[in-house]
Amino acid sequence: MLRWIRQQLGFDPPHQSDTRTVYIANRFPQHGHYVPQRFADNRIISSKYTVWNFVPKNLFEQFRRIANFYFLIIFLVQLMIDTPTSPVTSGLPLFFVITVTAIKQGYEDWLRHNADNEVNGAPVFVVRSGSLVQTRSKNIRVGDIVRVAKDETFPADLVLLSSEREEGTCHITTASLDGETNLKTHFAVPETAVSQSASKLEALQAVVECQQPDADLYRFVGRITVTQQGEEIVRPLGPENLLLRGARLKNTKEIFAVAVYTGMESKMALNYKCKSQKRSAVEKSMNTFLIIYLGILLFEAILSTILKYAWQSESQWDEPFYNQKTEQERNSSQILKFISDFLAFLVLYNFIIPISLYVTVEMQKFLGSFFIGWDLDLYHEESDQKAQVNTSDLNEELGQVEYVFTDKTGTLTENEMQFRECSINGIKYQEINGKLVPEGLNDDSSGDGSAPRLSREEELFLKAVSLCHTVQISHEPPDCVGGGVDPFSHTNGFSSPHMEYYASSPDELALVEATRRIGVAFMGSNGETMEIKTFGKSEKYKLLHVLEFDANRRRMSVILQTASGGTVLFTKGAESSILPFSKSGEIEKTRLHVDEFALKGLRTLVVACRHFTPEEYAHLDQRLHAARTALQQREERLAEVFSFIEKDLELLGATGVEDKLQDKVQETIEALRLAGIKVWVLTGDKHETAVSVSLSCGHFHRTMNILELLQQRSDNECAEQLRRLSRRITEDHVIQHGLVVDGASLSLALREHDKLFMEVCKNCSAVLCCRMAPLQKAKVVRLLKTSPEKPITLAIGDGANDVSMIQEAHVGIGIMGKEGRQAVRNSDYAIARFKFLSKLLLVHGHFYYIRIATLVQYFFYKNVCFITPQFLYQFFCLFSQQTLYDSVYLTLYNICFTSLPILVYSLFEQLVHPHVLQSKPVLYRDISKNALLSFRTFLYWTLLGFCHAFIFFFGSYVLMGEDTTLMGNGQMFGNWTFGTLVFTVMVITVTLKLALDTHFWTWMHHFVTWGSIAFYFIFSLFYGGIIWPFLHTQDMYFVFVQLLSSGSAWFAIIIIVITCLFPDVVKKVFYRHLQPTSTQKSQLIESARPGVSCLDSLCCYSQGQSGCSWLARMLDQLRGSCHPSTPIRANNRSWSDSETFSNDRSVLTLSPIESTNC
């Protein structure tokens, strides 16, 4: 227990060396002074809190937020000094915000605790003393031998020791880790594969040495030393020997494996994704506005303090007869008094900083994010996948995107490969009716069923393609129901005709299926032997080595022993990684054919072979074994050996595979372009293929001037080419330019000439980067993101090679494709198809942005309205810090009286119908570059708040300033009645102001708008109409009832509200007619259908009546845009399936709700 506590506190790290030594079954050496290494236990902890640290840790995290910390300081000041308002006014809202957030985070963490307990308590079987013992998952230790049965998940990262098969193989699926549903074969070393029972494993003496825990799912470096009859046998261990926690055992009855990484050191735990730390532009603007308002607060507090002492410089005001100072007050320090008064004013005006803004924004983002998942237009029926939100912090950022960086394969294309053409020995072939036919010839065979004759080159090429891969076969016999037959239980089940290929690469799958159609069928592999059937004739090859594919070599190879005893290497890869290492074959003709395939948009692979003499093979086998058993620098040593092996190749030919475009890619790219968004395609494909696909998907237009920055070999050459391109852009009078750049040239451009490169790119309408490495993609995104203009970037991709780009961009979107789920797991949002991007940005992004932008501005506006009368009141009470409002009103203003209308608005507001936003992408430009949160807009809302506050205060003052006998019985109004009148006018005005800005009305809007006003009146009547025994003083007793009993007060409320809102209505009407935005024009067009007035209303009520329709009609008639005789019929608008916009299935239309559209 003490050791665990020390580990948690970081004083006793579990391991310190670069490697770990695992003694299988924990049989440690008995001789010498062996000190066992310390490893983590097998508990998974995904929760953030415990019972003991929840309160302090959660409070610490919450008070790191500036607004919360600010209100805590205000609350403490109220406790320490004599302030005009009760500490409750700051403490209660702060307590409410902190409590709501803590409950939300605590509930989420409680769910994580439950999930952890379920995982950690799962039953498992381990080998102890030669027998199987059941225990819990959390009790597994490093070195324990674990038994896993079919369809169970692995409870830790395990090295496979044996399976029920003699050859020691098993099949697993890693769908929960990377989304790949294909079966993967994993192997045990031959020395341990024979130990297939608990009793035999008990006698096993072996030690595993491996690297320390690493988050890379596909990397594992280790070796196992097995002691047999006093002799030590060393075997290499790699990813093919490691069974990852979370993966599932398939088609294998049971396996035994030793735990090497447990608990939070397992690869799955190390890949847990932390919450995105990206911050949206709206949040940055909000923080800027908070600082400005903090400056206003300090200014008002300092000014009030100075004016107080200026007033008190006159003796009649310093110590009036009714307020004599005590001796202590006369002798107190003037500096301390000044500071105390400043803090008191700070407390009095502190509500200008809206504490509830943060909690409202969080609720809006959290609740609003559900709309993306619920949107039926973003649901893909074929794959049964809906859009998902991994972080809700960036919803509004979807409405600000200026650049889209997209992958090509699997993102713009389907990643469904179809074999089209191939080149063999310099001759092009096509597949026609399952036969290879040279180009230009027809399939005129007699169809007698006889095997076609193939030349040596053709047969060798087809054999190379059908053997050089990592495809697995699932044998599924028909009628295999019940019976318990394991399709993989036989050693070499090559004979089953019922088989299905599984491959991690769609290219490999397409090629192997094509060779089977042609007549060279891959029949299976058992880890040691591969079998093919060439036109029915079976051939077996011994699999000696697999040289795995990696992104640097861009090729993969197999070394096989033929039936005659010869050794041959088959390799395939990109033409740039095969042709330079080929010394024979039709190299130039094949190069031309590869370029032709690429121009057609086909994905190309080049195939080659090499024959080894026995001496050559013995030498390379020795070097391979040494590199694979190395614990240090294994990757570098293997790369060196692979390069030594994969040279002096005999070129066999090339393949061309088609990857068809996804549905509506061209329309989506065009919509993004119309919306003012520039699209960059970043791909690893070769130049010709990428250009062809760009042209076919509309990324490049046929009329576009294509500029090229390719095959630059030096900095000077690259700089000169960039200057040349810059001059061409300036001199050419072409509307649009497109740029093509390859990875090598990009590296040179980014090294020394990044500014010049960015200048060229920004003047191009479309940019295509080909032959890109994953880190280069991220560098391009970072370069643009950090440019002086600071544009908002979005990256979208479907594979592991896109993760760095997705994480680098402001918004990362993963495509749920066929290259696993790594992109989805690391993204902010995930969609099933590229075509959904237009709806996500143009509709959801538009809605989220206008909603949260209005929410932020409105919050500052209503708090200016709230506090400015308090400031003005000080001029009439000699800055005595007398509060204008009752403490309860101060507390509940932001929590109850004005909170719900803006929350509902921020969830459901729609300026125009979603279908209009999608059909008119240009509307996206109206909100670009943070238009609704610009300083000009912020200044307008702030000045509007000050103007309304002046009208509230002085309107009420004019009414009561000269004659306070407004009651029928001659009773006078006092300061609390005056403050309540100002507060009543304020609550009504700020609520109706939001109603005027609401365009999409539902029953929920009506309920919270009129309900908030009604709740204020009902609450005030109860609060002031009853003597509450728990209140020390009740200044508001009968004040509200007295106020409402005065006809003059009602008259004042109506007049002041109209005075505040009428100029705003007039401004909106004139602006809409004289300087309408594209969005407002669309509203006019949408509303100008039969039964709707010529001018779209600014505020709508039930039955489609506009609060300012008379003004709109008058203005229309004056401008001659609407015939006076046109009947204006009441139109109960509801965006339902009966309307012309019925093809939009988004839940945002709220079709079942009766609503009025503006």
XYZ file of C-alpha atoms in Angstrom, residues 728-1103:
376
model
C 3.406 34.421 -63.335
C 0.538 34.916 -60.892
C 1.051 38.671 -61.034
C 1.443 38.864 -64.817
C -1.142 36.279 -65.917
C -4.615 37.752 -66.183
C -6.211 34.484 -65.201
C -9.012 34.508 -62.679
C -7.893 31.337 -60.900
C -4.596 29.563 -60.355
C -3.915 26.109 -58.958
C -0.628 24.967 -57.410
C 0.849 21.465 -57.362
C 3.772 20.806 -55.000
C 5.478 17.556 -54.031
C 6.883 16.508 -50.678
C 10.562 16.971 -51.520
C 10.044 20.480 -52.915
C 7.829 21.325 -49.961
C 10.613 20.423 -47.526
C 12.954 22.848 -49.297
C 10.278 25.566 -49.459
C 9.460 25.300 -45.758
C 13.125 25.297 -44.728
C 14.186 28.732 -45.983
C 11.439 30.246 -48.122
C 8.238 29.742 -46.138
C 7.038 33.351 -46.567
C 7.506 33.274 -50.325
C 5.822 29.872 -50.486
C 2.835 31.138 -48.469
C 2.528 34.210 -50.704
C 2.261 31.954 -53.768
C -0.207 29.626 -52.053
C -2.519 32.397 -50.861
C -2.824 33.725 -54.407
C -3.953 30.303 -55.644
C -7.573 29.190 -55.515
C -6.615 25.545 -54.961
C -3.439 23.842 -53.761
C -2.501 20.193 -54.209
C 0.383 18.716 -52.198
C 1.415 15.207 -53.274
C 3.960 12.683 -51.987
C 3.375 14.068 -48.481
C 4.622 12.439 -45.284
C 2.256 12.699 -42.259
C 4.437 15.255 -40.458
C 4.647 17.376 -43.609
C 0.857 17.605 -43.636
C 0.930 18.964 -40.085
C 3.698 21.435 -40.979
C 1.663 22.865 -43.857
C -1.356 23.326 -41.581
C 0.792 24.947 -38.885
C 2.434 27.258 -41.423
C -0.914 28.601 -42.594
C -2.415 28.655 -39.092
C 0.411 30.829 -37.753
C 0.552 33.211 -40.742
C -0.128 36.919 -39.974
C -3.804 36.664 -41.004
C -4.356 33.810 -38.474
C -7.032 32.058 -40.592
C -9.229 29.360 -39.061
C -8.208 25.957 -40.460
C -9.991 22.622 -40.701
C -8.329 19.273 -41.455
C -10.243 16.188 -42.540
C -8.918 12.665 -43.071
C -9.619 9.009 -42.468
C -6.307 7.311 -41.689
C -3.544 7.171 -39.102
C -1.355 9.261 -41.421
C -3.859 12.124 -41.069
C -3.828 12.257 -37.256
C -1.040 14.838 -36.955
C -2.803 17.110 -39.458
C -6.153 16.694 -37.659
C -4.625 17.546 -34.288
C -2.756 20.554 -35.653
C -5.745 22.296 -37.292
C -8.184 24.493 -35.359
C -10.909 21.938 -36.135
C -10.139 18.289 -36.859
C -12.661 16.013 -38.560
C -12.283 12.266 -38.913
C -13.889 10.225 -41.672
C -15.276 6.871 -40.528
C -13.566 5.056 -43.382
C -11.806 1.759 -43.946
C -8.372 2.683 -42.619
C -9.231 2.156 -38.967
C -10.524 4.599 -36.368
C -7.358 6.451 -35.422
C -8.422 9.589 -37.257
C -11.870 9.419 -35.656
C -10.429 8.910 -32.165
C -8.127 11.910 -32.491
C -10.629 14.239 -34.156
C -12.998 16.854 -32.759
C -15.866 15.688 -34.975
C -16.420 12.547 -37.029
C -18.612 12.032 -40.101
C -19.148 9.055 -42.384
C -18.671 10.781 -45.757
C -16.963 13.874 -47.148
C -20.250 15.167 -48.590
C -21.553 15.728 -45.040
C -18.915 18.425 -44.559
C -21.018 21.021 -46.403
C -24.002 20.547 -44.060
C -21.713 20.500 -41.039
C -20.108 23.850 -41.924
C -22.727 25.744 -43.913
C -25.689 24.873 -41.669
C -24.527 23.709 -38.261
C -21.490 25.994 -38.239
C -23.648 28.955 -39.285
C -26.266 28.266 -36.625
C -23.787 27.609 -33.806
C -21.845 30.767 -34.538
C -24.769 33.210 -34.716
C -26.269 31.644 -31.586
C -23.208 31.853 -29.374
C -22.115 35.230 -30.779
C -25.516 36.701 -29.881
C -25.419 34.939 -26.511
C -22.079 36.535 -25.599
C -23.030 40.029 -26.790
C -26.450 39.831 -25.168
C -24.975 38.817 -21.810
C -22.701 41.845 -21.743
C -25.575 44.073 -22.904
C -27.977 42.981 -20.172
C -25.326 43.347 -17.473
C -24.515 46.871 -18.631
C -28.248 47.604 -18.399
C -28.200 46.076 -14.922
C -25.271 47.900 -13.307
C -25.198 51.304 -15.033
C -28.335 52.546 -13.130
C -26.537 51.497 -9.928
C -23.621 53.723 -10.971
C -25.914 56.636 -11.891
C -27.764 56.324 -8.595
C -24.561 57.171 -6.721
C -24.675 60.704 -8.133
C -27.979 61.167 -6.285
C -26.940 59.650 -2.947
C -23.577 61.412 -2.499
C -21.717 58.210 -3.400
C -22.736 56.697 -0.103
C -22.671 53.220 -1.724
C -26.395 52.835 -1.228
C -27.639 50.024 -3.475
C -30.425 50.704 -5.946
C -31.727 47.140 -6.017
C -32.655 44.738 -3.266
C -30.093 41.980 -2.597
C -32.468 39.260 -3.800
C -32.885 41.014 -7.148
C -29.109 41.382 -7.429
C -28.736 37.662 -6.856
C -31.522 36.375 -9.112
C -31.196 38.722 -12.097
C -28.747 36.512 -14.006
C -29.789 33.215 -12.440
C -33.576 33.278 -12.858
C -35.090 36.391 -14.415
C -33.078 36.656 -17.661
C -31.249 33.338 -18.089
C -33.719 30.995 -19.820
C -34.715 33.103 -22.874
C -31.110 33.490 -24.032
C -30.369 29.796 -23.383
C -33.331 28.680 -25.515
C -32.395 31.245 -28.176
C -28.835 29.920 -28.268
C -30.120 26.380 -28.821
C -32.810 26.878 -31.467
C -32.277 30.165 -33.323
C -32.261 29.953 -37.134
C -31.895 33.090 -39.240
C -32.947 31.221 -42.376
C -34.058 27.699 -43.172
C -31.262 25.055 -43.186
C -32.047 24.213 -46.819
C -31.482 27.844 -47.837
C -28.092 27.894 -46.082
C -27.063 24.740 -47.930
C -28.363 25.836 -51.315
C -26.764 29.306 -50.974
C -23.226 28.738 -49.646
C -22.421 32.428 -50.153
C -24.389 33.159 -46.949
C -21.460 31.637 -45.044
C -19.413 34.723 -45.950
C -21.722 36.939 -43.856
C -20.371 35.422 -40.637
C -16.756 34.834 -41.698
C -13.796 36.386 -39.885
C -15.733 36.545 -36.602
C -18.032 39.214 -38.061
C -20.669 39.060 -35.329
C -18.065 39.458 -32.580
C -16.075 42.266 -34.179
C -15.138 45.240 -32.037
C -17.672 47.362 -33.912
C -20.500 44.952 -33.040
C -19.281 44.722 -29.451
C -19.235 48.511 -29.225
C -22.793 48.682 -30.593
C -24.148 46.260 -27.974
C -22.238 48.001 -25.170
C -23.428 51.483 -26.179
C -26.951 50.132 -26.595
C -26.751 48.787 -23.041
C -25.595 52.180 -21.715
C -28.341 53.993 -23.668
C -31.062 51.703 -22.376
C -29.680 51.995 -18.827
C -29.831 55.809 -19.040
C -33.426 55.603 -20.281
C -34.364 53.186 -17.474
C -32.881 55.406 -14.811
C -33.753 58.884 -16.008
C -37.164 57.824 -17.340
C -38.071 56.603 -13.874
C -36.414 59.676 -12.327
C -38.420 62.105 -14.482
C -41.578 60.333 -13.351
C -40.721 60.418 -9.638
C -38.184 63.232 -9.317
C -40.579 66.163 -8.926
C -43.668 64.543 -7.441
C -43.416 61.337 -5.474
C -47.081 61.322 -4.376
C -48.156 58.925 -7.102
C -50.478 56.872 -4.919
C -54.174 57.553 -4.781
C -54.085 57.892 -1.007
C -51.265 60.409 -1.100
C -48.544 58.020 0.059
C -45.056 58.659 -1.366
C -42.702 56.398 -3.274
C -39.340 55.704 -1.614
C -35.906 54.652 -2.867
C -36.803 50.945 -2.876
C -39.867 51.634 -4.995
C -37.739 53.682 -7.378
C -35.171 50.892 -7.633
C -37.896 48.295 -8.166
C -39.420 50.398 -10.958
C -36.042 50.601 -12.710
C -35.521 46.855 -12.225
C -38.997 46.011 -13.542
C -38.508 48.107 -16.686
C -35.080 46.545 -17.168
C -36.269 42.913 -16.930
C -39.086 43.554 -19.420
C -36.877 45.501 -21.861
C -33.933 43.114 -22.012
C -36.324 40.166 -22.460
C -38.241 41.886 -25.265
C -34.976 43.013 -26.863
C -34.039 39.349 -27.284
C -37.554 38.633 -28.569
C -37.066 41.281 -31.275
C -33.819 39.565 -32.336
C -35.433 36.101 -32.459
C -36.255 34.915 -35.980
C -37.318 31.343 -35.364
C -40.114 31.025 -32.822
C -41.255 27.798 -31.204
C -43.584 27.137 -28.275
C -40.423 26.934 -26.138
C -39.446 30.499 -27.027
C -42.903 31.751 -26.127
C -42.873 29.806 -22.861
C -39.519 31.105 -21.594
C -39.953 34.677 -22.904
C -43.367 35.436 -21.459
C -42.798 32.960 -18.634
C -39.677 34.812 -17.453
C -41.554 38.102 -17.265
C -44.504 36.424 -15.532
C -42.172 34.644 -13.096
C -40.569 37.964 -12.155
C -43.949 39.498 -11.353
C -45.205 36.455 -9.428
C -41.951 36.100 -7.476
C -41.903 39.799 -6.574
C -45.495 39.662 -5.349
C -44.725 36.675 -3.104
C -41.352 38.017 -1.948
C -42.739 41.441 -1.000
C -46.209 40.369 0.011
C -45.271 38.025 2.883
C -43.230 38.626 6.023
C -40.501 35.975 5.845
C -39.371 34.941 9.356
C -35.811 34.009 8.323
C -34.994 37.492 6.920
C -33.450 40.005 9.361
C -34.767 42.984 7.408
C -37.401 43.111 4.720
C -37.010 46.389 2.879
C -39.194 45.154 0.010
C -42.272 44.384 2.118
C -45.354 45.512 0.156
C -43.174 47.649 -2.176
C -43.988 45.739 -5.371
C -47.715 45.577 -4.618
C -47.697 49.316 -3.967
C -45.842 49.955 -7.239
C -48.297 47.930 -9.315
C -51.256 49.637 -7.718
C -50.162 52.935 -9.284
C -51.492 53.693 -12.767
C -48.645 56.162 -13.258
C -46.101 53.391 -12.670
C -47.762 51.183 -15.293
C -47.771 54.130 -17.708
C -44.064 54.724 -17.003
C -43.205 51.055 -17.599
C -44.954 51.020 -20.986
C -43.507 54.361 -22.128
C -39.929 53.516 -21.082
C -40.012 50.061 -22.723
C -41.331 51.502 -26.006
C -38.792 54.357 -25.866
C -35.970 51.839 -25.532
C -37.041 49.392 -28.227
C -38.684 51.592 -30.892
C -35.414 53.169 -32.206
C -33.899 49.698 -32.418
C -36.854 48.476 -34.511
C -36.616 51.478 -36.861
C -32.847 50.977 -37.262
C -33.306 47.309 -38.146
C -36.003 48.047 -40.731
C -33.989 50.768 -42.452
C -30.778 48.742 -42.407
C -32.568 45.758 -43.919
C -33.796 47.887 -46.803
C -30.815 50.150 -47.367
C -27.855 47.857 -46.502
C -29.155 44.276 -46.320
C -26.726 41.410 -45.900
C -26.936 38.307 -48.079
C -28.639 36.498 -45.201
C -31.301 39.197 -44.900
C -31.889 39.132 -48.663
C -32.449 35.384 -48.420
C -34.956 35.972 -45.637
C -36.804 38.419 -47.901
C -36.854 35.959 -50.814
C -37.957 33.131 -48.570
C -40.764 35.185 -47.059
C -41.922 36.612 -50.411
C -43.896 33.499 -51.284
C -47.703 33.571 -51.497
C -49.245 34.404 -48.177
C -46.202 36.179 -46.737
C -45.623 39.932 -46.639
C -43.058 41.523 -48.948
C -40.793 42.421 -46.015
C -39.785 39.671 -43.652
C -40.791 40.560 -40.123
C -38.295 41.406 -37.441
C -40.251 39.828 -34.639
C -42.864 37.157 -35.001
C -45.699 36.021 -32.851
C -48.173 33.215 -33.154
C -50.228 33.171 -36.333
